[in-house]
């Protein structure tokens, strides 16, 4: 109670300029705090889950690009069509981009999941070298069928690891989501409590400003109107302020 009394006494002693400056600063602080809190909520609900979705998207893009490349590769081997070759080259470029776009951050994805993109990348580099050599005909045509089926085996291997990476990524994403569920449940209540606290605080500040400035000015205005109407039998205007209004 002693602290509250001292705060009230100091508040009454503030000049009007200082009262307005303090009120403005507190309002600004509340707005900044509200913005920061909202940013935190948005980051939690969108950025973190956006990262999960992005990881799943990258894995799925790799699988789709590789599947398209495999189909076009088989079509080109059978037909030798130049239009198919153009489409195959485009698919090869997309697959290469998706391979190097996978997440290779060991500290972020952990040891178990890191093994999959690492295996895909290393295997893909070997596969790409043999595939390009086969398509460009830079090697002799001896054992053509054997080399072709070696490429098919490598493609199957890359598909297998792509599927396993996708499964592992989904499992990790599900685990992260489950860990965040308790926070998601409590977040709306935190928002409601924070909003209520802000409203109560702002209402208290508005009441204090009304009592410190608006009410005394209203009393003085009423007294001035009575004096202007030649009504001098009025009570003295009394306020608790020790500022300019209190002196007036």
Coordinates of C-alpha atoms in Angstrom, one line a residue:
X1 CA 0.0 0.0 0.0
X2 CA 2.9 2.4 0.8
X3 CA 4.3 1.9 -2.7
X4 CA 0.9 2.6 -4.3
X5 CA 0.5 5.7 -2.3
X6 CA 4.0 7.0 -3.3
X7 CA 3.2 6.2 -7.0
X8 CA -0.1 8.2 -6.7
X9 CA 1.7 11.1 -5.0
X10 CA 4.4 11.2 -7.7
X11 CA 1.8 11.0 -10.4
X12 CA -0.1 14.0 -9.0
X13 CA 3.1 15.9 -8.8
X14 CA 4.0 15.3 -12.5
X15 CA 3.5 18.3 -14.8
X16 CA 0.9 17.9 -17.5
X17 CA 3.6 17.6 -20.1
X18 CA 5.3 14.7 -18.1
X19 CA 1.9 13.0 -17.6
X20 CA 1.2 13.1 -21.3
X21 CA 4.7 11.9 -22.1
X22 CA 4.5 9.0 -19.7
X23 CA 1.0 8.0 -20.9
X24 CA 2.3 8.1 -24.5
X25 CA 5.4 6.0 -23.6
X26 CA 3.3 3.4 -21.8
X27 CA 0.8 3.1 -24.7
X28 CA 3.8 2.7 -27.1
X29 CA 5.3 0.0 -24.8
X30 CA 2.0 -1.8 -24.8
X31 CA 1.7 -1.7 -28.6
X32 CA 5.3 -2.8 -29.0
X33 CA 4.7 -5.7 -26.6
X34 CA 1.5 -6.7 -28.4
X35 CA 3.3 -6.7 -31.8
X36 CA 6.2 -8.7 -30.4
X37 CA 3.8 -11.2 -28.9
X38 CA 1.8 -11.5 -32.2
X39 CA 5.1 -12.0 -34.1
X40 CA 6.0 -14.8 -31.6
X41 CA 2.7 -16.5 -32.2
X42 CA 2.9 -16.2 -36.0
X43 CA 6.5 -17.6 -35.9
X44 CA 5.4 -20.5 -33.8
X45 CA 2.3 -21.3 -35.9
X46 CA 3.6 -20.5 -39.4
X47 CA 7.4 -20.5 -39.5
X48 CA 8.0 -23.7 -37.5
X49 CA 5.2 -25.6 -39.3
X50 CA 6.3 -24.0 -42.6
X51 CA 9.7 -25.6 -42.1
X52 CA 8.1 -29.0 -41.6
X53 CA 6.0 -28.6 -44.8
X54 CA 9.1 -27.4 -46.7
X55 CA 11.0 -30.5 -45.7
X56 CA 8.2 -32.8 -46.9
X57 CA 7.9 -30.8 -50.1
X58 CA 11.6 -31.1 -50.9
X59 CA 11.5 -34.9 -50.4
X60 CA 8.4 -35.3 -52.5
X61 CA 9.9 -33.1 -55.3
X62 CA 12.9 -35.4 -55.4
X63 CA 10.8 -38.5 -55.7
X64 CA 8.6 -37.0 -58.4
X65 CA 11.5 -35.6 -60.4
X66 CA 13.4 -38.9 -60.3
X67 CA 10.3 -40.9 -61.3
X68 CA 9.8 -38.6 -64.3
X69 CA 13.4 -39.0 -65.3
X70 CA 13.2 -42.8 -65.0
X71 CA 10.2 -43.0 -67.2
X72 CA 11.7 -40.7 -69.9
X73 CA 15.0 -42.5 -69.7
X74 CA 13.2 -45.8 -70.5
X75 CA 11.2 -44.2 -73.3
X76 CA 14.3 -42.7 -74.9
X77 CA 16.3 -45.9 -74.6
X78 CA 13.5 -47.7 -76.5
X79 CA 12.7 -45.0 -79.1
X80 CA 15.7 -42.8 -79.5
X81 CA 13.3 -40.0 -80.2
X82 CA 14.9 -36.5 -80.1
X83 CA 11.8 -34.9 -78.6
X84 CA 12.0 -37.4 -75.8
X85 CA 15.7 -36.6 -75.3
X86 CA 14.9 -33.0 -74.8
X87 CA 12.3 -33.8 -72.2
X88 CA 14.7 -36.3 -70.6
X89 CA 17.4 -33.6 -70.4
X90 CA 14.9 -31.3 -68.6
X91 CA 13.9 -34.0 -66.2
X92 CA 17.6 -34.8 -65.5
X93 CA 18.2 -31.1 -64.6
X94 CA 15.2 -31.0 -62.3
X95 CA 16.3 -34.2 -60.5
X96 CA 19.8 -32.9 -60.1
X97 CA 18.4 -29.7 -58.5
X98 CA 16.1 -31.6 -56.2
X99 CA 19.0 -33.8 -55.0
X100 CA 21.2 -30.8 -54.1
X101 CA 18.1 -29.0 -52.6
X102 CA 17.6 -31.7 -49.9
X103 CA 18.4 -30.8 -46.3
X104 CA 22.0 -31.8 -45.5
X105 CA 22.2 -30.0 -42.2
X106 CA 23.4 -32.7 -39.8
X107 CA 22.7 -30.6 -36.7
X108 CA 19.1 -29.9 -37.8
X109 CA 17.9 -33.3 -39.1
X110 CA 19.9 -35.6 -36.9
X111 CA 22.2 -38.6 -37.5
X112 CA 19.5 -41.1 -38.5
X113 CA 17.8 -39.0 -41.2
X114 CA 21.1 -37.5 -42.4
X115 CA 22.1 -40.9 -43.7
X116 CA 19.4 -40.9 -46.3
X117 CA 20.2 -37.6 -48.2
X118 CA 23.9 -38.3 -47.8
X119 CA 23.4 -41.8 -49.5
X120 CA 21.2 -40.3 -52.2
X121 CA 23.7 -37.6 -53.1
X122 CA 26.7 -39.8 -53.3
X123 CA 24.8 -42.5 -55.2
X124 CA 23.3 -40.0 -57.5
X125 CA 26.7 -38.6 -58.5
X126 CA 27.9 -42.1 -59.4
X127 CA 24.7 -42.8 -61.3
X128 CA 24.7 -39.4 -63.1
X129 CA 28.2 -40.0 -64.4
X130 CA 27.3 -43.5 -65.8
X131 CA 24.0 -42.3 -67.1
X132 CA 25.6 -39.4 -69.1
X133 CA 28.3 -41.7 -70.4
X134 CA 25.6 -44.1 -71.5
X135 CA 23.4 -41.5 -73.2
X136 CA 26.3 -39.7 -74.9
X137 CA 27.7 -43.0 -76.2
X138 CA 31.2 -42.1 -75.0
X139 CA 31.9 -45.7 -74.1
X140 CA 32.0 -48.7 -76.3
X141 CA 28.8 -50.6 -77.0
X142 CA 30.2 -53.8 -75.5
X143 CA 28.0 -55.1 -72.7
X144 CA 25.3 -52.5 -73.6
X145 CA 22.5 -54.5 -71.9
X146 CA 24.6 -55.1 -68.8
X147 CA 25.3 -51.4 -68.4
X148 CA 21.7 -50.5 -69.1
X149 CA 20.5 -52.8 -66.3
X150 CA 23.1 -51.4 -64.0
X151 CA 21.6 -48.0 -64.5
X152 CA 18.1 -49.5 -63.9
X153 CA 19.4 -50.9 -60.6
X154 CA 20.9 -47.5 -59.6
X155 CA 17.6 -45.8 -60.4
X156 CA 15.7 -48.4 -58.2
X157 CA 18.3 -47.8 -55.5
X158 CA 17.8 -44.0 -55.7
X159 CA 14.0 -44.5 -55.6
X160 CA 14.2 -46.8 -52.6
X161 CA 16.3 -44.3 -50.6
X162 CA 13.9 -41.5 -51.7
X163 CA 10.9 -43.4 -50.3
X164 CA 12.8 -44.1 -47.1
X165 CA 13.8 -40.5 -46.7
X166 CA 10.2 -39.4 -47.2
X167 CA 9.0 -41.9 -44.6
X168 CA 11.7 -40.7 -42.2
X169 CA 10.9 -37.1 -42.8
X170 CA 7.2 -37.6 -42.2
X171 CA 7.9 -39.5 -39.0
X172 CA 10.2 -36.7 -37.8
X173 CA 7.5 -34.1 -38.8
X174 CA 4.9 -36.0 -36.9
X175 CA 7.1 -36.2 -33.8
X176 CA 7.7 -32.4 -33.9
X177 CA 4.0 -31.8 -34.4
X178 CA 3.1 -34.0 -31.4
X179 CA 5.6 -32.2 -29.2
X180 CA 4.0 -28.8 -30.2
X181 CA 0.4 -29.9 -29.6
X182 CA 0.4 -28.9 -25.8
X183 CA 1.7 -25.4 -26.8
X184 CA -0.9 -25.1 -29.5
X185 CA -3.7 -26.0 -27.1
X186 CA -2.6 -23.4 -24.5
X187 CA -1.7 -20.6 -27.0
X188 CA -5.3 -19.3 -27.5
X189 CA -5.7 -19.0 -23.7
X190 CA -2.4 -17.1 -23.5
X191 CA -3.6 -14.7 -26.3
X192 CA -6.9 -14.2 -24.4
X193 CA -5.2 -13.5 -21.1
X194 CA -2.6 -11.2 -22.7
X195 CA -5.4 -9.3 -24.5
X196 CA -7.4 -9.0 -21.3
X197 CA -4.4 -7.7 -19.4
X198 CA -3.8 -5.1 -22.1
X199 CA -7.4 -3.9 -22.0
X200 CA -7.4 -3.6 -18.2
X201 CA -4.1 -1.8 -18.3
X202 CA -5.3 0.6 -20.9
X203 CA -8.5 1.2 -19.1
X204 CA -6.6 2.0 -15.9
X205 CA -4.4 4.4 -17.8
X206 CA -7.3 6.1 -19.4
X207 CA -9.0 6.5 -16.0
X208 CA -5.9 7.9 -14.5
X209 CA -5.5 10.5 -17.4
X210 CA -9.2 11.4 -17.0
X211 CA -8.9 12.0 -13.3
X212 CA -5.6 13.9 -13.7
X213 CA -6.4 16.1 -16.7
X214 CA -9.9 15.8 -18.1
X215 CA -11.9 16.0 -14.8
X216 CA -10.0 19.1 -13.4
X217 CA -10.4 20.9 -16.8
X218 CA -14.1 20.1 -16.8
X219 CA -14.5 21.6 -13.3
X220 CA -12.6 24.7 -14.3
X221 CA -14.7 25.1 -17.4
X222 CA -17.9 24.8 -15.4
X223 CA -16.6 27.4 -12.9
X224 CA -15.6 29.7 -15.8
X225 CA -19.0 29.5 -17.4
X226 CA -20.7 30.4 -14.1
X227 CA -18.4 33.3 -13.6
X228 CA -19.1 34.5 -17.1
X229 CA -22.8 34.4 -16.3
X230 CA -22.1 36.7 -13.2
X231 CA -22.7 33.8 -10.8
X232 CA -20.0 34.3 -8.2
X233 CA -21.5 32.1 -5.4
X234 CA -19.7 29.0 -6.4
X235 CA -17.6 26.6 -4.5
X236 CA -13.8 26.6 -4.9
X237 CA -12.6 24.0 -7.5
X238 CA -10.5 21.5 -5.6
X239 CA -8.3 18.8 -7.2
X240 CA -5.6 16.5 -5.9
X241 CA -3.2 17.5 -8.6
X242 CA 0.1 19.3 -7.7
X243 CA 0.7 20.3 -11.3
X244 CA -0.3 23.3 -13.4
X245 CA -4.0 22.4 -13.1
X246 CA -3.6 22.2 -9.3
X247 CA -2.0 25.6 -9.2
X248 CA -4.8 27.0 -11.5

